[in-house]
């Protein structure tokens, strides 16, 4: 009686497959029956080498996959609603307010011509209404909450005045605090940052997930990050999910040869 059971997953991707249409009109398959679940209140890592389909699957959750991607099968259930059946309006209602995402290149997601505070305030008003003044107050609070020093002054600065780590914090503030989603997806949130800043950002993500009761999906290459912070792990390779399980099980008893290779490669990196 599957329908009657209360699911412990906020999001369930089921048999999601698709291909890119190339210039000749041919189809190049890239996702093959991708299935994974994001358990409510947990941090799930999606790991795998470059090109394995991690971002494409996550973008599909928000309905922002590239237009040349053609789905051939699958469902993406959020609170038991198939997101793939929603029209543009239905998706807009969910994007940001229910599901928000920090993109792979966070700094590029900030608009260079507006101050960071203004951008946070605008998104706040979009989702929650209210005056510009009240929204700016929320923006400064959000910057402070993600440990940006002197948040009032920083709110008046432009993205180019932010370091990479600070821009990432600002994007996390936008996605997790201003939008107030139930599901937060972060695509490579620490890639390209210094190691100490990486671990600060990870701490922030864990702390926000726990304190706000978020369900978090963390896409990453970095298995070191996963071991320390994540509850569940999904391993992808070449457009397929090859293994899923608790972080503890994946790290101590990886069943799939690809996961074993990924783990031993990362241990070699750590030892180096
Ligand atoms: N716009 C696009 N047009 C054609 N192919 C694409 C496009 N975007 C992605 N792909 C292909 O789809 C596959 C999955 O890409 P995806 O970006 O999801 O990988 P990823 O796991 O996120 O990799 P990375 O770790 O490098 O971010 C890859 O083979 C990629 O080349
Ligand atoms: Mg990616």
PDB file of N, CA, C and O in Angstrom, residues 156-229:
ATOM      1  N   UNK A 156      25.448  47.577   1.554  1.00  0.00           N
ATOM      2  CA  UNK A 156      25.492  48.689   0.596  1.00  0.00           C
ATOM      3  C   UNK A 156      26.561  48.492  -0.479  1.00  0.00           C
ATOM      4  O   UNK A 156      26.732  49.323  -1.355  1.00  0.00           O
ATOM      5  N   UNK A 157      27.278  47.379  -0.390  1.00  0.00           N
ATOM      6  CA  UNK A 157      28.335  47.139  -1.376  1.00  0.00           C
ATOM      7  C   UNK A 157      27.829  46.319  -2.570  1.00  0.00           C
ATOM      8  O   UNK A 157      26.805  45.644  -2.488  1.00  0.00           O
ATOM      9  N   UNK A 158      28.616  46.374  -3.639  1.00  0.00           N
ATOM     10  CA  UNK A 158      28.299  45.634  -4.867  1.00  0.00           C
ATOM     11  C   UNK A 158      29.002  44.272  -4.845  1.00  0.00           C
ATOM     12  O   UNK A 158      30.008  44.117  -4.134  1.00  0.00           O
ATOM     13  N   UNK A 159      28.492  43.315  -5.620  1.00  0.00           N
ATOM     14  CA  UNK A 159      29.093  41.972  -5.586  1.00  0.00           C
ATOM     15  C   UNK A 159      30.608  41.949  -5.798  1.00  0.00           C
ATOM     16  O   UNK A 159      31.299  41.158  -5.159  1.00  0.00           O
ATOM     17  N   UNK A 160      31.146  42.841  -6.650  1.00  0.00           N
ATOM     18  CA  UNK A 160      32.597  42.778  -6.899  1.00  0.00           C
ATOM     19  C   UNK A 160      33.403  43.178  -5.670  1.00  0.00           C
ATOM     20  O   UNK A 160      34.605  42.935  -5.603  1.00  0.00           O
ATOM     21  N   UNK A 161      32.752  43.788  -4.690  1.00  0.00           N
ATOM     22  CA  UNK A 161      33.463  44.156  -3.459  1.00  0.00           C
ATOM     23  C   UNK A 161      33.487  43.011  -2.449  1.00  0.00           C
ATOM     24  O   UNK A 161      34.045  43.148  -1.367  1.00  0.00           O
ATOM     25  N   UNK A 162      32.822  41.905  -2.805  1.00  0.00           N
ATOM     26  CA  UNK A 162      32.782  40.733  -1.930  1.00  0.00           C
ATOM     27  C   UNK A 162      33.857  39.735  -2.329  1.00  0.00           C
ATOM     28  O   UNK A 162      34.100  39.523  -3.519  1.00  0.00           O
ATOM     29  N   UNK A 163      34.447  39.069  -1.342  1.00  0.00           N
ATOM     30  CA  UNK A 163      35.329  37.937  -1.652  1.00  0.00           C
ATOM     31  C   UNK A 163      34.459  36.764  -2.105  1.00  0.00           C
ATOM     32  O   UNK A 163      33.226  36.798  -1.932  1.00  0.00           O
ATOM     33  N   UNK A 164      35.105  35.716  -2.667  1.00  0.00           N
ATOM     34  CA  UNK A 164      34.350  34.536  -3.104  1.00  0.00           C
ATOM     35  C   UNK A 164      33.551  33.918  -1.967  1.00  0.00           C
ATOM     36  O   UNK A 164      32.375  33.559  -2.124  1.00  0.00           O
ATOM     37  N   UNK A 165      34.182  33.805  -0.797  1.00  0.00           N
ATOM     38  CA  UNK A 165      33.511  33.195   0.354  1.00  0.00           C
ATOM     39  C   UNK A 165      32.333  34.036   0.832  1.00  0.00           C
ATOM     40  O   UNK A 165      31.278  33.499   1.197  1.00  0.00           O
ATOM     41  N   UNK A 166      32.503  35.355   0.776  1.00  0.00           N
ATOM     42  CA  UNK A 166      31.404  36.222   1.215  1.00  0.00           C
ATOM     43  C   UNK A 166      30.256  36.205   0.226  1.00  0.00           C
ATOM     44  O   UNK A 166      29.085  36.213   0.628  1.00  0.00           O
ATOM     45  N   UNK A 167      30.585  36.179  -1.066  1.00  0.00           N
ATOM     46  CA  UNK A 167      29.520  36.099  -2.082  1.00  0.00           C
ATOM     47  C   UNK A 167      28.727  34.803  -1.876  1.00  0.00           C
ATOM     48  O   UNK A 167      27.499  34.787  -1.968  1.00  0.00           O
ATOM     49  N   UNK A 168      29.461  33.727  -1.548  1.00  0.00           N
ATOM     50  CA  UNK A 168      28.782  32.447  -1.318  1.00  0.00           C
ATOM     51  C   UNK A 168      27.867  32.538  -0.096  1.00  0.00           C
ATOM     52  O   UNK A 168      26.732  32.045  -0.110  1.00  0.00           O
ATOM     53  N   UNK A 169      28.336  33.191   0.952  1.00  0.00           N
ATOM     54  CA  UNK A 169      27.497  33.380   2.145  1.00  0.00           C
ATOM     55  C   UNK A 169      26.245  34.194   1.808  1.00  0.00           C
ATOM     56  O   UNK A 169      25.151  33.900   2.287  1.00  0.00           O
ATOM     57  N   UNK A 170      26.441  35.233   0.978  1.00  0.00           N
ATOM     58  CA  UNK A 170      25.300  36.074   0.608  1.00  0.00           C
ATOM     59  C   UNK A 170      24.273  35.259  -0.179  1.00  0.00           C
ATOM     60  O   UNK A 170      23.056  35.381   0.037  1.00  0.00           O
ATOM     61  N   UNK A 171      24.762  34.385  -1.064  1.00  0.00           N
ATOM     62  CA  UNK A 171      23.832  33.550  -1.839  1.00  0.00           C
ATOM     63  C   UNK A 171      23.118  32.545  -0.944  1.00  0.00           C
ATOM     64  O   UNK A 171      21.947  32.236  -1.150  1.00  0.00           O
ATOM     65  N   UNK A 172      23.836  32.036   0.053  1.00  0.00           N
ATOM     66  CA  UNK A 172      23.203  31.100   0.991  1.00  0.00           C
ATOM     67  C   UNK A 172      22.156  31.853   1.821  1.00  0.00           C
ATOM     68  O   UNK A 172      21.061  31.334   2.075  1.00  0.00           O
ATOM     69  N   UNK A 173      22.485  33.103   2.197  1.00  0.00           N
ATOM     70  CA  UNK A 173      21.508  33.916   2.935  1.00  0.00           C
ATOM     71  C   UNK A 173      20.251  34.114   2.103  1.00  0.00           C
ATOM     72  O   UNK A 173      19.121  33.977   2.589  1.00  0.00           O
ATOM     73  N   UNK A 174      20.449  34.392   0.829  1.00  0.00           N
ATOM     74  CA  UNK A 174      19.311  34.585  -0.081  1.00  0.00           C
ATOM     75  C   UNK A 174      18.481  33.306  -0.166  1.00  0.00           C
ATOM     76  O   UNK A 174      17.260  33.328  -0.003  1.00  0.00           O
ATOM     77  N   UNK A 175      19.146  32.190  -0.430  1.00  0.00           N
ATOM     78  CA  UNK A 175      18.419  30.943  -0.685  1.00  0.00           C
ATOM     79  C   UNK A 175      17.780  30.365   0.577  1.00  0.00           C
ATOM     80  O   UNK A 175      16.649  29.877   0.546  1.00  0.00           O
ATOM     81  N   UNK A 176      18.509  30.418   1.691  1.00  0.00           N
ATOM     82  CA  UNK A 176      18.015  29.713   2.885  1.00  0.00           C
ATOM     83  C   UNK A 176      17.204  30.613   3.808  1.00  0.00           C
ATOM     84  O   UNK A 176      16.284  30.140   4.475  1.00  0.00           O
ATOM     85  N   UNK A 177      17.545  31.915   3.861  1.00  0.00           N
ATOM     86  CA  UNK A 177      16.911  32.793   4.863  1.00  0.00           C
ATOM     87  C   UNK A 177      15.886  33.738   4.259  1.00  0.00           C
ATOM     88  O   UNK A 177      14.808  33.918   4.812  1.00  0.00           O
ATOM     89  N   UNK A 178      16.238  34.358   3.135  1.00  0.00           N
ATOM     90  CA  UNK A 178      15.289  35.304   2.529  1.00  0.00           C
ATOM     91  C   UNK A 178      14.130  34.526   1.898  1.00  0.00           C
ATOM     92  O   UNK A 178      12.968  34.849   2.095  1.00  0.00           O
ATOM     93  N   UNK A 179      14.449  33.472   1.154  1.00  0.00           N
ATOM     94  CA  UNK A 179      13.387  32.703   0.492  1.00  0.00           C
ATOM     95  C   UNK A 179      12.594  31.849   1.481  1.00  0.00           C
ATOM     96  O   UNK A 179      11.429  31.575   1.266  1.00  0.00           O
ATOM     97  N   UNK A 180      13.207  31.407   2.550  1.00  0.00           N
ATOM     98  CA  UNK A 180      12.562  30.525   3.535  1.00  0.00           C
ATOM     99  C   UNK A 180      11.945  29.283   2.885  1.00  0.00           C
ATOM    100  O   UNK A 180      10.750  29.041   2.999  1.00  0.00           O
ATOM    101  N   UNK A 181      12.769  28.510   2.184  1.00  0.00           N
ATOM    102  CA  UNK A 181      12.254  27.314   1.514  1.00  0.00           C
ATOM    103  C   UNK A 181      12.161  26.143   2.489  1.00  0.00           C
ATOM    104  O   UNK A 181      12.639  26.244   3.630  1.00  0.00           O
ATOM    105  N   UNK A 182      11.554  25.052   2.047  1.00  0.00           N
ATOM    106  CA  UNK A 182      11.683  23.832   2.833  1.00  0.00           C
ATOM    107  C   UNK A 182      12.806  22.956   2.277  1.00  0.00           C
ATOM    108  O   UNK A 182      13.396  22.172   3.002  1.00  0.00           O
ATOM    109  N   UNK A 183      13.071  23.115   0.961  1.00  0.00           N
ATOM    110  CA  UNK A 183      14.151  22.341   0.344  1.00  0.00           C
ATOM    111  C   UNK A 183      15.211  23.288  -0.202  1.00  0.00           C
ATOM    112  O   UNK A 183      14.897  24.206  -0.961  1.00  0.00           O
ATOM    113  N   UNK A 184      16.445  23.059   0.209  1.00  0.00           N
ATOM    114  CA  UNK A 184      17.571  23.887  -0.240  1.00  0.00           C
ATOM    115  C   UNK A 184      18.525  23.006  -1.048  1.00  0.00           C
ATOM    116  O   UNK A 184      18.976  21.970  -0.563  1.00  0.00           O
ATOM    117  N   UNK A 185      18.805  23.431  -2.273  1.00  0.00           N
ATOM    118  CA  UNK A 185      19.748  22.686  -3.116  1.00  0.00           C
ATOM    119  C   UNK A 185      20.977  23.552  -3.325  1.00  0.00           C
ATOM    120  O   UNK A 185      20.866  24.713  -3.724  1.00  0.00           O
ATOM    121  N   UNK A 186      22.148  23.000  -3.019  1.00  0.00           N
ATOM    122  CA  UNK A 186      23.392  23.753  -3.189  1.00  0.00           C
ATOM    123  C   UNK A 186      24.272  22.993  -4.167  1.00  0.00           C
ATOM    124  O   UNK A 186      24.610  21.826  -3.929  1.00  0.00           O
ATOM    125  N   UNK A 187      24.624  23.660  -5.269  1.00  0.00           N
ATOM    126  CA  UNK A 187      25.440  22.998  -6.285  1.00  0.00           C
ATOM    127  C   UNK A 187      26.887  23.460  -6.117  1.00  0.00           C
ATOM    128  O   UNK A 187      27.210  24.604  -6.412  1.00  0.00           O
ATOM    129  N   UNK A 188      27.727  22.565  -5.649  1.00  0.00           N
ATOM    130  CA  UNK A 188      29.162  22.856  -5.443  1.00  0.00           C
ATOM    131  C   UNK A 188      29.366  24.163  -4.665  1.00  0.00           C
ATOM    132  O   UNK A 188      30.058  25.065  -5.136  1.00  0.00           O
ATOM    133  N   UNK A 189      28.809  24.270  -3.469  1.00  0.00           N
ATOM    134  CA  UNK A 189      28.873  25.560  -2.774  1.00  0.00           C
ATOM    135  C   UNK A 189      30.267  25.945  -2.296  1.00  0.00           C
ATOM    136  O   UNK A 189      30.492  27.104  -1.976  1.00  0.00           O
ATOM    137  N   UNK A 190      31.186  25.026  -2.259  1.00  0.00           N
ATOM    138  CA  UNK A 190      32.508  25.368  -1.718  1.00  0.00           C
ATOM    139  C   UNK A 190      33.627  25.253  -2.753  1.00  0.00           C
ATOM    140  O   UNK A 190      34.783  25.524  -2.434  1.00  0.00           O
ATOM    141  N   UNK A 191      33.288  24.868  -3.978  1.00  0.00           N
ATOM    142  CA  UNK A 191      34.322  24.705  -4.990  1.00  0.00           C
ATOM    143  C   UNK A 191      34.981  26.053  -5.298  1.00  0.00           C
ATOM    144  O   UNK A 191      34.302  27.056  -5.437  1.00  0.00           O
ATOM    145  N   UNK A 192      36.294  26.036  -5.352  1.00  0.00           N
ATOM    146  CA  UNK A 192      37.026  27.256  -5.690  1.00  0.00           C
ATOM    147  C   UNK A 192      37.323  28.145  -4.496  1.00  0.00           C
ATOM    148  O   UNK A 192      37.948  29.187  -4.648  1.00  0.00           O
ATOM    149  N   UNK A 193      36.882  27.745  -3.298  1.00  0.00           N
ATOM    150  CA  UNK A 193      37.176  28.556  -2.103  1.00  0.00           C
ATOM    151  C   UNK A 193      38.350  27.942  -1.346  1.00  0.00           C
ATOM    152  O   UNK A 193      38.632  26.755  -1.470  1.00  0.00           O
ATOM    153  N   UNK A 194      39.015  28.776  -0.530  1.00  0.00           N
ATOM    154  CA  UNK A 194      40.099  28.261   0.316  1.00  0.00           C
ATOM    155  C   UNK A 194      39.561  27.190   1.255  1.00  0.00           C
ATOM    156  O   UNK A 194      38.402  27.243   1.663  1.00  0.00           O
ATOM    157  N   UNK A 195      40.449  26.275   1.641  1.00  0.00           N
ATOM    158  CA  UNK A 195      40.021  25.133   2.452  1.00  0.00           C
ATOM    159  C   UNK A 195      39.367  25.573   3.763  1.00  0.00           C
ATOM    160  O   UNK A 195      38.325  25.042   4.147  1.00  0.00           O
ATOM    161  N   UNK A 196      39.951  26.565   4.435  1.00  0.00           N
ATOM    162  CA  UNK A 196      39.354  26.983   5.725  1.00  0.00           C
ATOM    163  C   UNK A 196      37.990  27.614   5.498  1.00  0.00           C
ATOM    164  O   UNK A 196      37.058  27.393   6.280  1.00  0.00           O
ATOM    165  N   UNK A 197      37.871  28.373   4.402  1.00  0.00           N
ATOM    166  CA  UNK A 197      36.575  29.001   4.103  1.00  0.00           C
ATOM    167  C   UNK A 197      35.566  27.923   3.722  1.00  0.00           C
ATOM    168  O   UNK A 197      34.399  27.974   4.102  1.00  0.00           O
ATOM    169  N   UNK A 198      36.035  26.904   2.995  1.00  0.00           N
ATOM    170  CA  UNK A 198      35.152  25.779   2.657  1.00  0.00           C
ATOM    171  C   UNK A 198      34.530  25.184   3.904  1.00  0.00           C
ATOM    172  O   UNK A 198      33.326  24.928   3.949  1.00  0.00           O
ATOM    173  N   UNK A 199      35.363  24.964   4.924  1.00  0.00           N
ATOM    174  CA  UNK A 199      34.804  24.290   6.094  1.00  0.00           C
ATOM    175  C   UNK A 199      33.880  25.227   6.877  1.00  0.00           C
ATOM    176  O   UNK A 199      32.875  24.785   7.432  1.00  0.00           O
ATOM    177  N   UNK A 200      34.159  26.532   6.870  1.00  0.00           N
ATOM    178  CA  UNK A 200      33.226  27.484   7.488  1.00  0.00           C
ATOM    179  C   UNK A 200      31.870  27.459   6.782  1.00  0.00           C
ATOM    180  O   UNK A 200      30.816  27.479   7.423  1.00  0.00           O
ATOM    181  N   UNK A 201      31.912  27.418   5.459  1.00  0.00           N
ATOM    182  CA  UNK A 201      30.658  27.427   4.686  1.00  0.00           C
ATOM    183  C   UNK A 201      29.869  26.142   4.965  1.00  0.00           C
ATOM    184  O   UNK A 201      28.646  26.165   5.138  1.00  0.00           O
ATOM    185  N   UNK A 202      30.597  25.023   5.035  1.00  0.00           N
ATOM    186  CA  UNK A 202      29.914  23.751   5.319  1.00  0.00           C
ATOM    187  C   UNK A 202      29.269  23.786   6.693  1.00  0.00           C
ATOM    188  O   UNK A 202      28.149  23.320   6.878  1.00  0.00           O
ATOM    189  N   UNK A 203      29.994  24.348   7.652  1.00  0.00           N
ATOM    190  CA  UNK A 203      29.428  24.471   9.003  1.00  0.00           C
ATOM    191  C   UNK A 203      28.147  25.287   8.982  1.00  0.00           C
ATOM    192  O   UNK A 203      27.154  24.945   9.626  1.00  0.00           O
ATOM    193  N   UNK A 204      28.189  26.365   8.214  1.00  0.00           N
ATOM    194  CA  UNK A 204      27.005  27.225   8.079  1.00  0.00           C
ATOM    195  C   UNK A 204      25.832  26.434   7.477  1.00  0.00           C
ATOM    196  O   UNK A 204      24.697  26.531   7.956  1.00  0.00           O
ATOM    197  N   UNK A 205      26.115  25.660   6.453  1.00  0.00           N
ATOM    198  CA  UNK A 205      25.052  24.893   5.791  1.00  0.00           C
ATOM    199  C   UNK A 205      24.434  23.878   6.764  1.00  0.00           C
ATOM    200  O   UNK A 205      23.210  23.742   6.851  1.00  0.00           O
ATOM    201  N   UNK A 206      25.290  23.207   7.507  1.00  0.00           N
ATOM    202  CA  UNK A 206      24.787  22.224   8.480  1.00  0.00           C
ATOM    203  C   UNK A 206      23.951  22.933   9.546  1.00  0.00           C
ATOM    204  O   UNK A 206      22.839  22.514   9.884  1.00  0.00           O
ATOM    205  N   UNK A 207      24.485  24.040  10.037  1.00  0.00           N
ATOM    206  CA  UNK A 207      23.803  24.770  11.118  1.00  0.00           C
ATOM    207  C   UNK A 207      22.443  25.293  10.644  1.00  0.00           C
ATOM    208  O   UNK A 207      21.433  25.175  11.352  1.00  0.00           O
ATOM    209  N   UNK A 208      22.399  25.840   9.434  1.00  0.00           N
ATOM    210  CA  UNK A 208      21.119  26.358   8.923  1.00  0.00           C
ATOM    211  C   UNK A 208      20.123  25.220   8.697  1.00  0.00           C
ATOM    212  O   UNK A 208      18.940  25.345   8.987  1.00  0.00           O
ATOM    213  N   UNK A 209      20.615  24.109   8.172  1.00  0.00           N
ATOM    214  CA  UNK A 209      19.743  22.955   7.933  1.00  0.00           C
ATOM    215  C   UNK A 209      19.098  22.500   9.233  1.00  0.00           C
ATOM    216  O   UNK A 209      17.880  22.297   9.312  1.00  0.00           O
ATOM    217  N   UNK A 210      19.931  22.356  10.265  1.00  0.00           N
ATOM    218  CA  UNK A 210      19.414  21.850  11.544  1.00  0.00           C
ATOM    219  C   UNK A 210      18.508  22.876  12.213  1.00  0.00           C
ATOM    220  O   UNK A 210      17.441  22.556  12.696  1.00  0.00           O
ATOM    221  N   UNK A 211      18.948  24.145  12.254  1.00  0.00           N
ATOM    222  CA  UNK A 211      18.191  25.124  13.044  1.00  0.00           C
ATOM    223  C   UNK A 211      16.884  25.512  12.360  1.00  0.00           C
ATOM    224  O   UNK A 211      15.918  25.845  13.024  1.00  0.00           O
ATOM    225  N   UNK A 212      16.838  25.453  11.042  1.00  0.00           N
ATOM    226  CA  UNK A 212      15.624  25.859  10.345  1.00  0.00           C
ATOM    227  C   UNK A 212      14.812  24.675   9.848  1.00  0.00           C
ATOM    228  O   UNK A 212      13.814  24.862   9.145  1.00  0.00           O
ATOM    229  N   UNK A 213      15.246  23.481  10.186  1.00  0.00           N
ATOM    230  CA  UNK A 213      14.501  22.287   9.779  1.00  0.00           C
ATOM    231  C   UNK A 213      14.429  22.120   8.270  1.00  0.00           C
ATOM    232  O   UNK A 213      13.431  21.657   7.723  1.00  0.00           O
ATOM    233  N   UNK A 214      15.502  22.503   7.575  1.00  0.00           N
ATOM    234  CA  UNK A 214      15.517  22.385   6.121  1.00  0.00           C
ATOM    235  C   UNK A 214      15.781  20.948   5.702  1.00  0.00           C
ATOM    236  O   UNK A 214      16.302  20.138   6.482  1.00  0.00           O
ATOM    237  N   UNK A 215      15.435  20.658   4.474  1.00  0.00           N
ATOM    238  CA  UNK A 215      15.914  19.449   3.817  1.00  0.00           C
ATOM    239  C   UNK A 215      16.923  19.946   2.790  1.00  0.00           C
ATOM    240  O   UNK A 215      16.608  20.836   2.004  1.00  0.00           O
ATOM    241  N   UNK A 216      18.136  19.413   2.843  1.00  0.00           N
ATOM    242  CA  UNK A 216      19.219  19.993   2.048  1.00  0.00           C
ATOM    243  C   UNK A 216      19.836  18.960   1.109  1.00  0.00           C
ATOM    244  O   UNK A 216      20.098  17.828   1.512  1.00  0.00           O
ATOM    245  N   UNK A 217      20.046  19.395  -0.122  1.00  0.00           N
ATOM    246  CA  UNK A 217      20.734  18.565  -1.111  1.00  0.00           C
ATOM    247  C   UNK A 217      22.031  19.263  -1.463  1.00  0.00           C
ATOM    248  O   UNK A 217      22.022  20.406  -1.922  1.00  0.00           O
ATOM    249  N   UNK A 218      23.132  18.594  -1.223  1.00  0.00           N
ATOM    250  CA  UNK A 218      24.449  19.187  -1.439  1.00  0.00           C
ATOM    251  C   UNK A 218      25.152  18.447  -2.572  1.00  0.00           C
ATOM    252  O   UNK A 218      25.487  17.271  -2.429  1.00  0.00           O
ATOM    253  N   UNK A 219      25.350  19.148  -3.673  1.00  0.00           N
ATOM    254  CA  UNK A 219      26.037  18.545  -4.811  1.00  0.00           C
ATOM    255  C   UNK A 219      27.517  18.867  -4.677  1.00  0.00           C
ATOM    256  O   UNK A 219      27.876  20.040  -4.501  1.00  0.00           O
ATOM    257  N   UNK A 220      28.349  17.856  -4.740  1.00  0.00           N
ATOM    258  CA  UNK A 220      29.782  18.118  -4.538  1.00  0.00           C
ATOM    259  C   UNK A 220      30.690  17.041  -5.132  1.00  0.00           C
ATOM    260  O   UNK A 220      30.294  15.895  -5.297  1.00  0.00           O
ATOM    261  N   UNK A 221      31.905  17.490  -5.480  1.00  0.00           N
ATOM    262  CA  UNK A 221      32.955  16.540  -5.859  1.00  0.00           C
ATOM    263  C   UNK A 221      33.695  16.042  -4.630  1.00  0.00           C
ATOM    264  O   UNK A 221      34.404  15.050  -4.682  1.00  0.00           O
ATOM    265  N   UNK A 222      33.577  16.811  -3.540  1.00  0.00           N
ATOM    266  CA  UNK A 222      34.501  16.669  -2.431  1.00  0.00           C
ATOM    267  C   UNK A 222      33.995  15.667  -1.400  1.00  0.00           C
ATOM    268  O   UNK A 222      33.144  15.981  -0.574  1.00  0.00           O
ATOM    269  N   UNK A 223      34.523  14.466  -1.447  1.00  0.00           N
ATOM    270  CA  UNK A 223      34.034  13.433  -0.531  1.00  0.00           C
ATOM    271  C   UNK A 223      34.425  13.705   0.911  1.00  0.00           C
ATOM    272  O   UNK A 223      33.760  13.253   1.833  1.00  0.00           O
ATOM    273  N   UNK A 224      35.486  14.479   1.113  1.00  0.00           N
ATOM    274  CA  UNK A 224      35.888  14.847   2.476  1.00  0.00           C
ATOM    275  C   UNK A 224      34.768  15.639   3.151  1.00  0.00           C
ATOM    276  O   UNK A 224      34.381  15.362   4.285  1.00  0.00           O
ATOM    277  N   UNK A 225      34.215  16.578   2.411  1.00  0.00           N
ATOM    278  CA  UNK A 225      33.115  17.401   2.895  1.00  0.00           C
ATOM    279  C   UNK A 225      31.908  16.523   3.259  1.00  0.00           C
ATOM    280  O   UNK A 225      31.260  16.701   4.283  1.00  0.00           O
ATOM    281  N   UNK A 226      31.662  15.536   2.422  1.00  0.00           N
ATOM    282  CA  UNK A 226      30.490  14.671   2.592  1.00  0.00           C
ATOM    283  C   UNK A 226      30.589  13.853   3.872  1.00  0.00           C
ATOM    284  O   UNK A 226      29.640  13.752   4.649  1.00  0.00           O
ATOM    285  N   UNK A 227      31.764  13.292   4.097  1.00  0.00           N
ATOM    286  CA  UNK A 227      31.949  12.410   5.249  1.00  0.00           C
ATOM    287  C   UNK A 227      31.658  13.140   6.545  1.00  0.00           C
ATOM    288  O   UNK A 227      31.077  12.582   7.472  1.00  0.00           O
ATOM    289  N   UNK A 228      32.049  14.404   6.595  1.00  0.00           N
ATOM    290  CA  UNK A 228      31.908  15.145   7.842  1.00  0.00           C
ATOM    291  C   UNK A 228      30.525  15.722   8.067  1.00  0.00           C
ATOM    292  O   UNK A 228      30.142  16.006   9.188  1.00  0.00           O
ATOM    293  N   UNK A 229      29.782  15.926   6.999  1.00  0.00           N
ATOM    294  CA  UNK A 229      28.575  16.741   7.173  1.00  0.00           C
ATOM    295  C   UNK A 229      27.266  16.100   6.735  1.00  0.00           C
ATOM    296  O   UNK A 229      26.216  16.557   7.172  1.00  0.00           O
TER     297      UNK A 229
END
